[in-house]
Short mmCIF file of C-alpha atoms and ligand atoms in Angstrom, two decimals:
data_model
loop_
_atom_site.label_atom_id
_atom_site.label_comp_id
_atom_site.label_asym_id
_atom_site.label_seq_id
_atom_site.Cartn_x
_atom_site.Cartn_y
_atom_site.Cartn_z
CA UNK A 1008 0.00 0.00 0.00
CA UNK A 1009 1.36 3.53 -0.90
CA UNK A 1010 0.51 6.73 0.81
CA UNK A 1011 -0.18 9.65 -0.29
CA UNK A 1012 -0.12 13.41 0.45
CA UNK A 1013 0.90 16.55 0.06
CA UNK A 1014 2.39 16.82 3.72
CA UNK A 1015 5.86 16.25 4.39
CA UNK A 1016 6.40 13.52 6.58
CA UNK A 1017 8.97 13.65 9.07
CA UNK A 1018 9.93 11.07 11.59
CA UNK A 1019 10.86 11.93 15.19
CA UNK A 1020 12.86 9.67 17.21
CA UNK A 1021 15.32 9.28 20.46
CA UNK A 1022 16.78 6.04 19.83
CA UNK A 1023 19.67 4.20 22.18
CA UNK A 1024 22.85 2.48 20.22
CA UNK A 1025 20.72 -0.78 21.11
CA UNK A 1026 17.93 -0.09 19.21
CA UNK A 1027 15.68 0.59 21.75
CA UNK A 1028 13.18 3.50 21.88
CA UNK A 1029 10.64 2.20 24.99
CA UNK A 1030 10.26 0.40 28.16
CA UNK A 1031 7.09 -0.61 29.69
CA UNK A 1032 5.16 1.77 28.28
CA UNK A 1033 7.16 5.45 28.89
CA UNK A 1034 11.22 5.79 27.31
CA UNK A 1035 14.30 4.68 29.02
CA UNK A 1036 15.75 7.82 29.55
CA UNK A 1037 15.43 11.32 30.96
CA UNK A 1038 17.33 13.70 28.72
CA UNK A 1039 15.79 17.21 29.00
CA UNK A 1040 17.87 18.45 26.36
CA UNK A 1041 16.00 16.03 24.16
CA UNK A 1042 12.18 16.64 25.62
CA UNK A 1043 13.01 20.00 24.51
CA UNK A 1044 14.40 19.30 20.89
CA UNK A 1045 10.83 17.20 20.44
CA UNK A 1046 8.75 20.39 21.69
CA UNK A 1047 10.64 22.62 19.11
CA UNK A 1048 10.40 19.95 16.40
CA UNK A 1049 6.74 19.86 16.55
CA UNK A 1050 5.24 22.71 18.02
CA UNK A 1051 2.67 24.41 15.89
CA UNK A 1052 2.39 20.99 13.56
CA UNK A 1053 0.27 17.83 13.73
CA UNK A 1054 1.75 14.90 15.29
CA UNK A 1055 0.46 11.34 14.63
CA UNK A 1056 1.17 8.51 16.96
CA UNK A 1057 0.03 4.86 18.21
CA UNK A 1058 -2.41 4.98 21.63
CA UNK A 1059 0.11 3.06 23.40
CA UNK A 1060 2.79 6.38 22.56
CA UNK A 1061 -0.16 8.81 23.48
CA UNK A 1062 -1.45 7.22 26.45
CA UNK A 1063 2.21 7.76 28.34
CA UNK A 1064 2.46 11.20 27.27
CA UNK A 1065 -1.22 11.47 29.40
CA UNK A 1066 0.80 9.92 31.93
CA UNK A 1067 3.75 11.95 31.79
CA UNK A 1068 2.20 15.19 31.13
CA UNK A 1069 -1.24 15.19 32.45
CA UNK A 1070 -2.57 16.41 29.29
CA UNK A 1071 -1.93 15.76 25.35
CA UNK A 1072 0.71 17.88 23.74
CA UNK A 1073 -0.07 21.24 24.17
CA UNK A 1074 0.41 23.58 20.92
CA UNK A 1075 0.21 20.85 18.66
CA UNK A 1076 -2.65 18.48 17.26
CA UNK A 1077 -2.29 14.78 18.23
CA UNK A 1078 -3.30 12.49 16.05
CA UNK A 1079 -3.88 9.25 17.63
CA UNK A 1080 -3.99 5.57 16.06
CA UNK A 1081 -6.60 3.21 17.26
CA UNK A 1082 -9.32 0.71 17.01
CA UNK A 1083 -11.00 1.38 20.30
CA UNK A 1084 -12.97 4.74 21.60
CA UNK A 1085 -10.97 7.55 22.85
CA UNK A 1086 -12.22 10.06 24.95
CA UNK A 1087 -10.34 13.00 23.27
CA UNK A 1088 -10.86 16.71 24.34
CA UNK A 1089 -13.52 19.08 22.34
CA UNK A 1090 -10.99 21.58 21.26
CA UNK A 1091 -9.65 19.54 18.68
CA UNK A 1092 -6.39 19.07 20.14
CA UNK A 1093 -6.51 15.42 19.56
CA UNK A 1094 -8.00 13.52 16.94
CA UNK A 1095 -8.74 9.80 16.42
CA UNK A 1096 -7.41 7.72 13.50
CA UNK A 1097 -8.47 3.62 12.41
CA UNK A 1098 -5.57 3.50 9.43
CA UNK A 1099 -3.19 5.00 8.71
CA UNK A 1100 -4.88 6.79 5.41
CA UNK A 1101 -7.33 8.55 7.67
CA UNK A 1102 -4.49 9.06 9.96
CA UNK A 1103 -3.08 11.74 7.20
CA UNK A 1104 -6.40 13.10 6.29
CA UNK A 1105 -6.83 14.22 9.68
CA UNK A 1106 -3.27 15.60 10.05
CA UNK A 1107 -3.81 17.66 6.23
CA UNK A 1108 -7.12 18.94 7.78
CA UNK A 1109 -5.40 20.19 11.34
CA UNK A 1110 -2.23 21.18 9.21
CA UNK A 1111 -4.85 23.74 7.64
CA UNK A 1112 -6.95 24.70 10.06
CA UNK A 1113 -5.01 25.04 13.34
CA UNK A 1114 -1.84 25.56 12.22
CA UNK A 1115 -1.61 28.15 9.57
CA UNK A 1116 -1.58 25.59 6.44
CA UNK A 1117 1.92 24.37 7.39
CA UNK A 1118 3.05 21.41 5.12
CA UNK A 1119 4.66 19.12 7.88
CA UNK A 1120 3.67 16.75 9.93
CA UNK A 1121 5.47 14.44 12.23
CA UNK A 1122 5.64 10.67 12.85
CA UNK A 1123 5.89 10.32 16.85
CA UNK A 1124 5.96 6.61 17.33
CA UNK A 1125 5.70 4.25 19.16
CA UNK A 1126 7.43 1.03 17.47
CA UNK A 1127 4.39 0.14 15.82
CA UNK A 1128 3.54 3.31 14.17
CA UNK A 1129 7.04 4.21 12.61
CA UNK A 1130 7.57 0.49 10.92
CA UNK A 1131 3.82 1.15 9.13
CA UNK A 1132 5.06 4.94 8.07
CA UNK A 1133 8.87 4.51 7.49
CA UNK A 1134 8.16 3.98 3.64
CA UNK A 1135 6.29 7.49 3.24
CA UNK A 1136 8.56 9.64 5.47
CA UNK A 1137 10.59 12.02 3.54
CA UNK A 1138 13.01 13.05 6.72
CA UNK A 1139 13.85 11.91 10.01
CA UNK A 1140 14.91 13.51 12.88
CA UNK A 1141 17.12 11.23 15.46
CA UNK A 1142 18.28 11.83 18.53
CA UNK A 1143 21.11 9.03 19.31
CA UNK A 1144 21.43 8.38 22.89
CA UNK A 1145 24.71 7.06 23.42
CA UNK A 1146 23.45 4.23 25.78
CA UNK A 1147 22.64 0.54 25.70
CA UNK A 1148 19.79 0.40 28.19
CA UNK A 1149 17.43 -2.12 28.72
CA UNK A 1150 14.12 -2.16 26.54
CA UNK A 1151 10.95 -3.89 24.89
CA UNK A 1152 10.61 -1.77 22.23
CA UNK A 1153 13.18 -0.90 19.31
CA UNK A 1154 13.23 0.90 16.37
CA UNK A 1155 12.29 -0.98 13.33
CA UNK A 1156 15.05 -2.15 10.60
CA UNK A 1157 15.76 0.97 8.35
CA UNK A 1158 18.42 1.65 5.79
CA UNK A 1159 20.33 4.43 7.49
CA UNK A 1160 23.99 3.18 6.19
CA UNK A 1161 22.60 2.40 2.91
CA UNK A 1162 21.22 4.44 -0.46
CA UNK A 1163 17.66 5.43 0.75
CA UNK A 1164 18.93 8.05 3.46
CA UNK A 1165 21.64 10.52 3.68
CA UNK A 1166 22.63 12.31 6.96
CA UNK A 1167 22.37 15.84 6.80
CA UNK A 1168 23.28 17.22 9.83
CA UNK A 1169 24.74 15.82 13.16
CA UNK A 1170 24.88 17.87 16.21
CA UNK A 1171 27.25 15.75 18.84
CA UNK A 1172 25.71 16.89 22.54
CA UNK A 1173 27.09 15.20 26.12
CA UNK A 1174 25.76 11.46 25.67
CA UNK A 1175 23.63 11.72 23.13
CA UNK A 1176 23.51 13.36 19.13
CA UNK A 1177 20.79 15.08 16.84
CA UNK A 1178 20.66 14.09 13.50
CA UNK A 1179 18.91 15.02 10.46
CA UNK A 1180 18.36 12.45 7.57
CA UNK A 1181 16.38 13.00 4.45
CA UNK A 1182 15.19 10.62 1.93
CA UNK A 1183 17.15 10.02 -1.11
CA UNK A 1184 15.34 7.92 -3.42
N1 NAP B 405 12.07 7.00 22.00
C1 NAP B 405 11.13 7.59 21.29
O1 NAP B 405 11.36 8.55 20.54
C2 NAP B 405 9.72 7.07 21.39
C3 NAP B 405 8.70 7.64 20.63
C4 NAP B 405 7.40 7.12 20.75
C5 NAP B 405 7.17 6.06 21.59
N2 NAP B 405 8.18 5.52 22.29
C6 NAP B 405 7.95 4.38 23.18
O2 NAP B 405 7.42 3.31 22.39
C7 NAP B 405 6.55 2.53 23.23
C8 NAP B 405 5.17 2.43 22.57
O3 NAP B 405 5.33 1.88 21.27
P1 NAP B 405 4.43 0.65 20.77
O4 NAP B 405 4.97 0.23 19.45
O5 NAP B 405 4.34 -0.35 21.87
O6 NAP B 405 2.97 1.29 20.67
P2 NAP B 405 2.37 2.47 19.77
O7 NAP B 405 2.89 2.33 18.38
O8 NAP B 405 2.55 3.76 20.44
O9 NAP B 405 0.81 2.13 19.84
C9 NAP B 405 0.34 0.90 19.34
C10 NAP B 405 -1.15 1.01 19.15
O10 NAP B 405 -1.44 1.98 18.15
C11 NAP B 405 -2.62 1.59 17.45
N3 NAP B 405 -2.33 1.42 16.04
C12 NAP B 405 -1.11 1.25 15.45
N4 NAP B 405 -1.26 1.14 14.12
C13 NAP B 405 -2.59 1.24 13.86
C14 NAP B 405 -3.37 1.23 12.67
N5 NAP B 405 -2.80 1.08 11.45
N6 NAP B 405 -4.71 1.36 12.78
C15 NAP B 405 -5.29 1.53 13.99
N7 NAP B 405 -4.61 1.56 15.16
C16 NAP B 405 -3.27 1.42 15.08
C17 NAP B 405 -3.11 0.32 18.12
O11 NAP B 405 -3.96 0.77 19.16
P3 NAP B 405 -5.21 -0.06 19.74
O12 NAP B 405 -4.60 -1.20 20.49
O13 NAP B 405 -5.89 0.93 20.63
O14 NAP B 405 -6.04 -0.48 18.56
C18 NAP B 405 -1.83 -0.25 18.68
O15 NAP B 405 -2.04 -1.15 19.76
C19 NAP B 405 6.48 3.23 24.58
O16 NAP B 405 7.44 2.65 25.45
C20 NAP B 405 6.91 4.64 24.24
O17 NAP B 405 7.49 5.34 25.33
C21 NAP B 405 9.44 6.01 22.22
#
């Protein structure tokens, strides 16, 4: 199945050496530096992700991501706030829809939207994302969730940018081909 849209699709990730992006629900790590590279990332965009990814944000936060529009994957019933913060997705097709239609009307008709995870939602996008932003935490911690298999020493993506920090790196990688 392709994808399509107009939207550029970027992937954001904190991923350890390991693989791993999760643990029991919430991520392995506390790196400030990177909470705040996420909120700068995506503020003012849509941001799709799996229920399992949005419920621990409710956990951690107390509240969906503020500034953006959350676009959640699932086949259950979500009780989602009437402001339109957060909207509810069964596929991955409607999934974009929904981000194109907050894209235009809550955040000034940008043409971005990001790819939040979890595990489960990045292996079903990867194919459609045009970019990807990393953060590399330079750490082999425990996990049960990884990052899925992706060509990132091969032809589909070229590094663009690598910003070395204290333990752990942003990158930028765009699609090639
Ligand atoms: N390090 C990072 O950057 C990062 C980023 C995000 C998440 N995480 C971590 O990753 C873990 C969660 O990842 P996960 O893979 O277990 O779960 P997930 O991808 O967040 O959520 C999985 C759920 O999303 C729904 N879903 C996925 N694809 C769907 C589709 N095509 N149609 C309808 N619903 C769909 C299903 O919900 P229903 O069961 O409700 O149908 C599925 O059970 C957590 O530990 C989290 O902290 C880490």
């Amino acid at each position: 199945m392709s994808l399509e849209t107009d939207l550029e699709l970027v992937g954001i990730v904190a991923v350890a050496e390991n693989g791993v992006i999760g643990n029991d629900g919430g991520m392995p790590w506390h790196v400030p530096e990177d909470l705040a590279h996420f909120k700068e990332q995506t503020m003012d965009h849509p941001v799709i992700m799996g229920r399992v990814t949005y419920e621990g944000i409710l956990e951690a936060l107390g509240e969906p991501l503020p500034g953006r529009t959350t676009v959640v994957l699932t086949s259950r019933e979500l009780e989602t706030p009437d402001d339109g913060s957060v909207v509810v997705a069964n596929g991955l097709e409607e999934a974009l829809t929904l981000a194109e239609q907050a894209a235009e009307e809550r955040h000034g008709g940008t043409k971005r939207a990001f790819v939040a995870g979890g595990a489960t939602v990045y292996e079903q996008f990867l194919p459609a994302m045009d970019r990807l932003v990393v953060t590399e935490i330079h750490d082999n911690p425990p996990g049960d969730t990884r990052f899925p298999e992706w060509d990132r020493a091969g032809r589909t993506w070229e590094e663009v940018s690598r910003d070395e920090r204290d333990g752990f790196a942003f990158l930028e990688y765009v699609r090639t081909t």
